[in-house]
mmCIF file of C-alpha atoms and ligand atoms in Angstrom:
data_model
loop_
_atom_site.group_PDB
_atom_site.id
_atom_site.type_symbol
_atom_site.label_atom_id
_atom_site.label_comp_id
_atom_site.label_asym_id
_atom_site.label_seq_id
_atom_site.Cartn_x
_atom_site.Cartn_y
_atom_site.Cartn_z
ATOM 1 C CA MET A 1006 0.000 0.000 0.000
ATOM 2 C CA GLU A 1007 2.956 2.314 -0.670
ATOM 3 C CA PRO A 1008 0.954 4.878 -2.746
ATOM 4 C CA VAL A 1009 -1.328 5.549 0.237
ATOM 5 C CA ARG A 1010 1.561 6.119 2.622
ATOM 6 C CA ALA A 1011 3.590 8.239 0.218
ATOM 7 C CA PRO A 1012 1.835 11.598 0.705
ATOM 8 C CA LYS A 1013 2.271 11.421 4.466
ATOM 9 C CA THR A 1014 5.953 10.554 4.105
ATOM 10 C CA ALA A 1015 6.312 13.357 1.592
ATOM 11 C CA GLU A 1016 4.704 15.861 3.966
ATOM 12 C CA LEU A 1017 7.077 14.809 6.755
ATOM 13 C CA ILE A 1018 10.151 15.211 4.546
ATOM 14 C CA ALA A 1019 8.846 18.533 3.257
ATOM 15 C CA GLN A 1020 8.346 19.669 6.837
ATOM 16 C CA ARG A 1021 11.943 18.775 7.787
ATOM 17 C CA LEU A 1022 13.409 20.555 4.774
ATOM 18 C CA ARG A 1023 11.046 23.521 5.188
ATOM 19 C CA ARG A 1024 12.183 23.965 8.771
ATOM 20 C CA MET A 1025 15.839 23.853 7.698
ATOM 21 C CA ILE A 1026 15.225 26.546 5.077
ATOM 22 C CA VAL A 1027 13.198 28.841 7.340
ATOM 23 C CA ARG A 1028 15.711 28.496 10.179
ATOM 24 C CA HIS A 1029 18.667 29.296 7.909
ATOM 25 C CA GLU A 1030 20.148 25.821 8.331
ATOM 26 C CA LEU A 1031 20.164 25.678 4.555
ATOM 27 C CA ALA A 1032 21.509 28.816 2.912
ATOM 28 C CA ALA A 1033 19.886 30.783 0.110
ATOM 29 C CA ASP A 1034 20.710 29.259 -3.268
ATOM 30 C CA GLU A 1035 22.331 26.251 -1.627
ATOM 31 C CA ALA A 1036 21.884 23.038 -3.612
ATOM 32 C CA LEU A 1037 19.847 20.357 -1.858
ATOM 33 C CA PRO A 1038 21.265 16.829 -1.899
ATOM 34 C CA THR A 1039 20.193 14.789 -4.921
ATOM 35 C CA GLU A 1040 16.952 12.816 -4.893
ATOM 36 C CA ALA A 1041 18.989 9.647 -4.463
ATOM 37 C CA ALA A 1042 20.889 11.083 -1.501
ATOM 38 C CA LEU A 1043 17.711 12.351 0.150
ATOM 39 C CA THR A 1044 16.080 8.962 -0.405
ATOM 40 C CA GLN A 1045 18.925 7.370 1.478
ATOM 41 C CA GLN A 1046 19.188 10.054 4.143
ATOM 42 C CA PHE A 1047 15.493 9.861 5.054
ATOM 43 C CA GLY A 1048 15.187 6.123 4.421
ATOM 44 C CA VAL A 1049 12.115 6.580 2.254
ATOM 45 C CA SER A 1050 10.963 5.821 -1.274
ATOM 46 C CA ARG A 1051 12.032 7.960 -4.191
ATOM 47 C CA PRO A 1052 8.436 9.008 -5.046
ATOM 48 C CA GLY A 1053 8.125 10.261 -1.466
ATOM 49 C CA VAL A 1054 11.186 12.491 -1.877
ATOM 50 C CA ARG A 1055 10.014 13.675 -5.288
ATOM 51 C CA GLU A 1056 6.594 14.592 -3.884
ATOM 52 C CA ALA A 1057 8.238 16.435 -0.958
ATOM 53 C CA LEU A 1058 10.282 18.503 -3.402
ATOM 54 C CA ARG A 1059 7.139 19.292 -5.386
ATOM 55 C CA ILE A 1060 5.445 20.538 -2.209
ATOM 56 C CA LEU A 1061 8.380 22.847 -1.422
ATOM 57 C CA GLU A 1062 8.542 24.030 -5.014
ATOM 58 C CA SER A 1063 4.860 24.961 -4.957
ATOM 59 C CA GLU A 1064 5.484 26.916 -1.747
ATOM 60 C CA GLY A 1065 8.235 28.845 -3.515
ATOM 61 C CA LEU A 1066 10.886 27.567 -1.080
ATOM 62 C CA ILE A 1067 12.996 25.756 -3.678
ATOM 63 C CA THR A 1068 13.523 25.915 -7.407
ATOM 64 C CA ILE A 1069 13.956 22.723 -9.360
ATOM 65 C CA GLN A 1070 16.026 22.669 -12.518
ATOM 66 C CA ARG A 1071 15.221 19.631 -14.600
ATOM 67 C CA GLY A 1072 17.821 17.902 -16.731
ATOM 68 C CA ILE A 1073 21.259 16.461 -16.309
ATOM 69 C CA TYR A 1074 22.787 19.423 -14.440
ATOM 70 C CA GLY A 1075 19.531 20.055 -12.636
ATOM 71 C CA GLY A 1076 18.571 19.687 -9.012
ATOM 72 C CA ALA A 1077 16.843 21.590 -6.237
ATOM 73 C CA ARG A 1078 18.113 24.856 -4.813
ATOM 74 C CA VAL A 1079 16.983 26.794 -1.771
ATOM 75 C CA ARG A 1080 14.920 29.903 -2.388
ATOM 76 C CA PRO A 1081 14.480 31.962 0.771
ATOM 77 C CA PRO A 1082 10.884 32.835 1.734
ATOM 78 C CA ALA A 1083 10.068 36.086 -0.039
ATOM 79 C CA ALA A 1084 7.498 38.836 0.420
ATOM 80 C CA THR A 1085 6.935 38.809 -3.353
ATOM 81 C CA VAL A 1086 5.477 35.286 -3.148
ATOM 82 C CA VAL A 1087 3.067 36.387 -0.416
ATOM 83 C CA ALA A 1088 2.189 39.571 -2.319
ATOM 84 C CA ARG A 1089 1.383 37.677 -5.506
ATOM 85 C CA TYR A 1090 -0.821 35.191 -3.715
ATOM 86 C CA ALA A 1091 -2.494 37.925 -1.649
ATOM 87 C CA GLY A 1092 -3.370 39.626 -4.939
ATOM 88 C CA PHE A 1093 -5.282 36.486 -5.971
ATOM 89 C CA VAL A 1094 -7.126 36.466 -2.643
ATOM 90 C CA LEU A 1095 -8.097 40.135 -2.897
ATOM 91 C CA GLU A 1096 -9.274 39.756 -6.489
ATOM 92 C CA TYR A 1097 -11.176 36.559 -5.662
ATOM 93 C CA GLN A 1098 -12.894 38.394 -2.810
ATOM 94 C CA ASN A 1099 -13.961 41.110 -5.239
ATOM 95 C CA THR A 1100 -12.168 43.741 -3.143
ATOM 96 C CA PRO A 1101 -12.728 47.404 -4.098
ATOM 97 C CA ILE A 1102 -9.493 48.996 -5.261
ATOM 98 C CA SER A 1103 -10.273 51.949 -2.946
ATOM 99 C CA ASP A 1104 -9.971 49.548 0.008
ATOM 100 C CA VAL A 1105 -6.405 48.703 -1.011
ATOM 101 C CA TYR A 1106 -5.431 52.357 -1.474
ATOM 102 C CA ARG A 1107 -6.872 53.194 1.960
ATOM 103 C CA MET A 1108 -4.766 50.481 3.578
ATOM 104 C CA ARG A 1109 -1.710 51.786 1.785
ATOM 105 C CA ASP A 1110 -2.407 55.193 3.356
ATOM 106 C CA SER A 1111 -2.487 53.719 6.868
ATOM 107 C CA LEU A 1112 0.629 51.636 6.339
ATOM 108 C CA GLU A 1113 2.636 54.497 4.913
ATOM 109 C CA LEU A 1114 1.576 56.934 7.612
ATOM 110 C CA THR A 1115 2.710 54.325 10.133
ATOM 111 C CA ALA A 1116 5.999 54.065 8.233
ATOM 112 C CA ILE A 1117 6.371 57.856 8.472
ATOM 113 C CA ARG A 1118 5.787 57.650 12.234
ATOM 114 C CA LEU A 1119 8.283 54.803 12.678
ATOM 115 C CA ILE A 1120 10.949 56.558 10.622
ATOM 116 C CA SER A 1121 10.448 59.785 12.605
ATOM 117 C CA ALA A 1122 10.633 57.923 15.892
ATOM 118 C CA GLY A 1123 13.632 55.889 14.772
ATOM 119 C CA GLY A 1124 17.071 56.473 16.114
ATOM 120 C CA PRO A 1125 20.367 56.843 14.267
ATOM 121 C CA ASP A 1126 19.787 53.459 12.583
ATOM 122 C CA VAL A 1127 17.217 54.960 10.235
ATOM 123 C CA ASP A 1128 18.779 55.083 6.811
ATOM 124 C CA LEU A 1129 17.310 57.628 4.426
ATOM 125 C CA ALA A 1130 20.033 57.106 1.802
ATOM 126 C CA PRO A 1131 18.054 54.576 -0.301
ATOM 127 C CA LEU A 1132 15.150 57.064 -0.431
ATOM 128 C CA ARG A 1133 17.481 59.833 -1.569
ATOM 129 C CA GLU A 1134 18.882 57.564 -4.273
ATOM 130 C CA ALA A 1135 15.350 56.707 -5.410
ATOM 131 C CA VAL A 1136 14.542 60.405 -5.707
ATOM 132 C CA GLU A 1137 17.652 60.904 -7.799
ATOM 133 C CA ILE A 1138 16.634 58.047 -10.147
ATOM 134 C CA GLU A 1139 13.173 59.598 -10.332
ATOM 135 C CA ARG A 1140 14.599 62.945 -11.329
ATOM 136 C CA GLN A 1141 16.322 61.307 -14.271
ATOM 137 C CA ALA A 1142 13.180 59.343 -15.172
ATOM 138 C CA LEU A 1143 11.134 62.548 -15.521
ATOM 139 C CA ASP A 1144 12.331 62.713 -19.121
ATOM 140 C CA GLU A 1145 11.462 59.081 -19.806
ATOM 141 C CA PRO A 1146 7.689 58.634 -19.589
ATOM 142 C CA ASP A 1147 7.787 54.832 -19.735
ATOM 143 C CA GLN A 1148 9.760 54.751 -16.491
ATOM 144 C CA LEU A 1149 7.588 57.130 -14.508
ATOM 145 C CA ALA A 1150 5.153 54.590 -13.061
ATOM 146 C CA GLU A 1151 7.982 52.279 -12.058
ATOM 147 C CA SER A 1152 10.004 54.994 -10.349
ATOM 148 C CA GLU A 1153 6.944 56.355 -8.533
ATOM 149 C CA GLY A 1154 6.298 52.884 -7.082
ATOM 150 C CA ARG A 1155 9.919 52.357 -6.070
ATOM 151 C CA PHE A 1156 9.861 55.226 -3.587
ATOM 152 C CA HIS A 1157 6.828 53.817 -1.774
ATOM 153 C CA HIS A 1158 8.433 50.398 -1.576
ATOM 154 C CA LEU A 1159 11.592 51.918 -0.063
ATOM 155 C CA LEU A 1160 9.616 54.033 2.387
ATOM 156 C CA ALA A 1161 8.218 50.823 3.905
ATOM 157 C CA GLN A 1162 11.743 49.396 4.038
ATOM 158 C CA ALA A 1163 13.072 52.468 5.824
ATOM 159 C CA SER A 1164 10.477 51.922 8.582
ATOM 160 C CA GLY A 1165 12.638 49.079 9.854
ATOM 161 C CA SER A 1166 9.546 46.936 10.543
ATOM 162 C CA ASN A 1167 9.544 43.567 8.784
ATOM 163 C CA THR A 1168 5.824 43.208 9.381
ATOM 164 C CA LEU A 1169 5.066 46.567 7.837
ATOM 165 C CA GLN A 1170 7.295 45.722 4.869
ATOM 166 C CA LEU A 1171 5.460 42.465 4.287
ATOM 167 C CA LEU A 1172 2.028 44.097 4.424
ATOM 168 C CA SER A 1173 3.245 46.968 2.249
ATOM 169 C CA ALA A 1174 4.622 44.551 -0.319
ATOM 170 C CA THR A 1175 1.153 43.046 -0.640
ATOM 171 C CA VAL A 1176 -0.624 46.362 -0.897
ATOM 172 C CA ASN A 1177 1.972 47.874 -3.213
ATOM 173 C CA HIS A 1178 1.835 44.883 -5.531
ATOM 174 C CA VAL A 1179 -1.886 45.506 -6.089
ATOM 175 C CA VAL A 1180 -1.447 49.288 -6.232
ATOM 176 C CA HIS A 1181 1.414 48.979 -8.714
ATOM 177 C CA SER A 1182 -0.547 46.607 -10.906
ATOM 178 C CA HIS A 1183 -3.537 48.973 -10.853
ATOM 179 C CA PHE A 1184 -1.477 52.121 -11.295
ATOM 180 C CA SER A 1185 0.364 50.637 -14.288
ATOM 181 C CA SER A 1186 -2.862 49.655 -16.026
ATOM 182 C CA VAL A 1187 -4.376 53.112 -15.489
ATOM 183 C CA TYR A 1188 -1.157 54.738 -16.636
ATOM 184 C CA ALA A 1189 -0.890 52.518 -19.724
ATOM 185 C CA GLY A 1190 -4.395 53.618 -20.701
ATOM 186 C CA LYS A 1191 -3.498 57.322 -20.691
ATOM 187 C CA ARG A 1192 -2.803 58.892 -24.062
ATOM 188 C CA GLU A 1193 0.243 60.792 -22.968
ATOM 189 C CA ALA A 1194 2.340 60.889 -19.851
ATOM 190 C CA ASP A 1195 1.085 63.408 -17.348
ATOM 191 C CA VAL A 1196 4.585 64.592 -16.535
ATOM 192 C CA GLU A 1197 3.354 67.483 -14.384
ATOM 193 C CA SER A 1198 1.676 65.068 -11.920
ATOM 194 C CA PHE A 1199 4.862 63.065 -11.700
ATOM 195 C CA ARG A 1200 6.917 66.210 -11.140
ATOM 196 C CA LYS A 1201 4.604 67.081 -8.259
ATOM 197 C CA ALA A 1202 4.922 63.547 -6.848
ATOM 198 C CA HIS A 1203 8.681 63.741 -7.240
ATOM 199 C CA ARG A 1204 8.780 67.014 -5.291
ATOM 200 C CA ALA A 1205 6.664 65.454 -2.524
ATOM 201 C CA HIS A 1206 9.079 62.514 -2.311
ATOM 202 C CA ALA A 1207 12.104 64.812 -2.062
ATOM 203 C CA ARG A 1208 10.373 67.049 0.482
ATOM 204 C CA VAL A 1209 9.251 64.224 2.754
ATOM 205 C CA ILE A 1210 12.841 63.015 3.099
ATOM 206 C CA ASP A 1211 13.943 66.490 4.204
ATOM 207 C CA LEU A 1212 11.111 66.663 6.729
ATOM 208 C CA LEU A 1213 11.921 63.186 8.047
ATOM 209 C CA ALA A 1214 15.592 64.049 8.339
ATOM 210 C CA ALA A 1215 14.643 67.192 10.281
ATOM 211 C CA LYS A 1216 12.310 65.094 12.511
ATOM 212 C CA ARG A 1217 9.382 67.295 11.523
ATOM 213 C CA THR A 1218 6.921 64.441 11.920
ATOM 214 C CA GLU A 1219 3.659 66.379 11.736
ATOM 215 C CA ALA A 1220 4.726 68.277 8.622
ATOM 216 C CA ALA A 1221 5.881 65.012 6.996
ATOM 217 C CA ARG A 1222 2.552 63.406 7.839
ATOM 218 C CA THR A 1223 0.496 66.283 6.446
ATOM 219 C CA LEU A 1224 2.523 66.329 3.248
ATOM 220 C CA TRP A 1225 2.164 62.567 2.856
ATOM 221 C CA VAL A 1226 -1.601 62.575 3.362
ATOM 222 C CA LYS A 1227 -1.832 65.098 0.512
ATOM 223 C CA HIS A 1228 0.506 63.087 -1.692
ATOM 224 C CA LEU A 1229 -1.478 59.877 -1.174
ATOM 225 C CA GLU A 1230 -4.748 61.705 -1.848
ATOM 226 C CA ALA A 1231 -3.321 63.068 -5.084
ATOM 227 C CA ALA A 1232 -2.253 59.557 -6.134
ATOM 228 C CA ALA A 1233 -5.704 58.118 -5.374
ATOM 229 C CA THR A 1234 -7.342 60.944 -7.337
ATOM 230 C CA TYR A 1235 -4.932 60.456 -10.252
ATOM 231 C CA VAL A 1236 -5.989 56.819 -10.672
ATOM 232 C CA GLY A 1237 -9.625 57.507 -9.738
ATOM 233 C CA ALA A 1238 -9.487 55.015 -6.875
ATOM 234 C CA ASP A 1239 -12.523 56.524 -5.156
ATOM 235 C CA ALA A 1240 -14.347 57.729 -8.227
ATOM 236 C CA ASN A 1241 -15.989 54.461 -9.153
ATOM 237 C CA ASP A 1242 -16.687 50.951 -8.038
ATOM 238 C CA GLU A 1243 -13.511 49.464 -9.497
ATOM 239 C CA ARG A 1244 -12.320 46.117 -8.099
ATOM 240 C CA VAL A 1245 -8.884 44.592 -7.682
ATOM 241 C CA ASP A 1246 -7.738 43.067 -10.969
ATOM 242 C CA VAL A 1247 -4.267 41.560 -10.754
ATOM 243 C CA MET A 1248 -4.994 39.129 -13.580
ATOM 244 C CA HIS A 1249 -5.145 41.767 -16.314
ATOM 245 C CA SER A 1250 -1.437 41.485 -17.030
ATOM 246 C CA PRO A 1251 1.674 39.983 -15.524
ATOM 247 C CA SER A 1252 2.735 42.803 -13.235
ATOM 248 C CA ARG A 1253 6.360 43.087 -12.311
ATOM 249 C CA LEU A 1254 7.159 42.288 -8.707
ATOM 250 C CA ARG A 1255 9.705 43.994 -6.626
HETATM 251 ZN ZN1 ZN B 1414 4.620 58.787 -4.474
#
């Protein structure tokens, strides 16, 4: 009755390997032992090992290269995997896009608070670099949406909170996907809106550096409102649609 037992064995092996990956006992990009070696190591059947690897692959924790030089390699758990899946959940639940934008507001205002409250560890350099890249992108309309999104992603990173970063990654994935589709539908790039957004980005860094929390907050509320108005997030009954095109993940 081997076929009946196999899934359970597979789940147990997957659990062992999963734990090793999550606890850093296996390093990122490290090659797993071969199927034959794992079969021996765990004292189980080859189909059991193969099924375990398929489970981990579907969880995004390993990549499997087929072929003669193939094999399984460790892929560290990533926010992008969560964000992609969360997009499916939100679309499946028929979530209004305005709901997602509202949550982005709360998360980013929390990020602003955390950055302001942060000590000398707070690093604003990546935000400054992003603003510099943005400045250059102002002359390249096809890069505007991408560079606008990058700043928001880095703002969450600068908060220093892993939890906030994870939630922001989810929200920003949906926002970016939506923003890009709205932007792609516009006849010509609205460079003036992006210039305004760019100025807000640059200004908020200065206010954060000066620890002017309230001013930073006020500015950011306005900036987020402008973004929501630009894409018409509140204007209609639009729903999350991450399936419209393969959106790039950061
Ligand atoms: Zn912005």
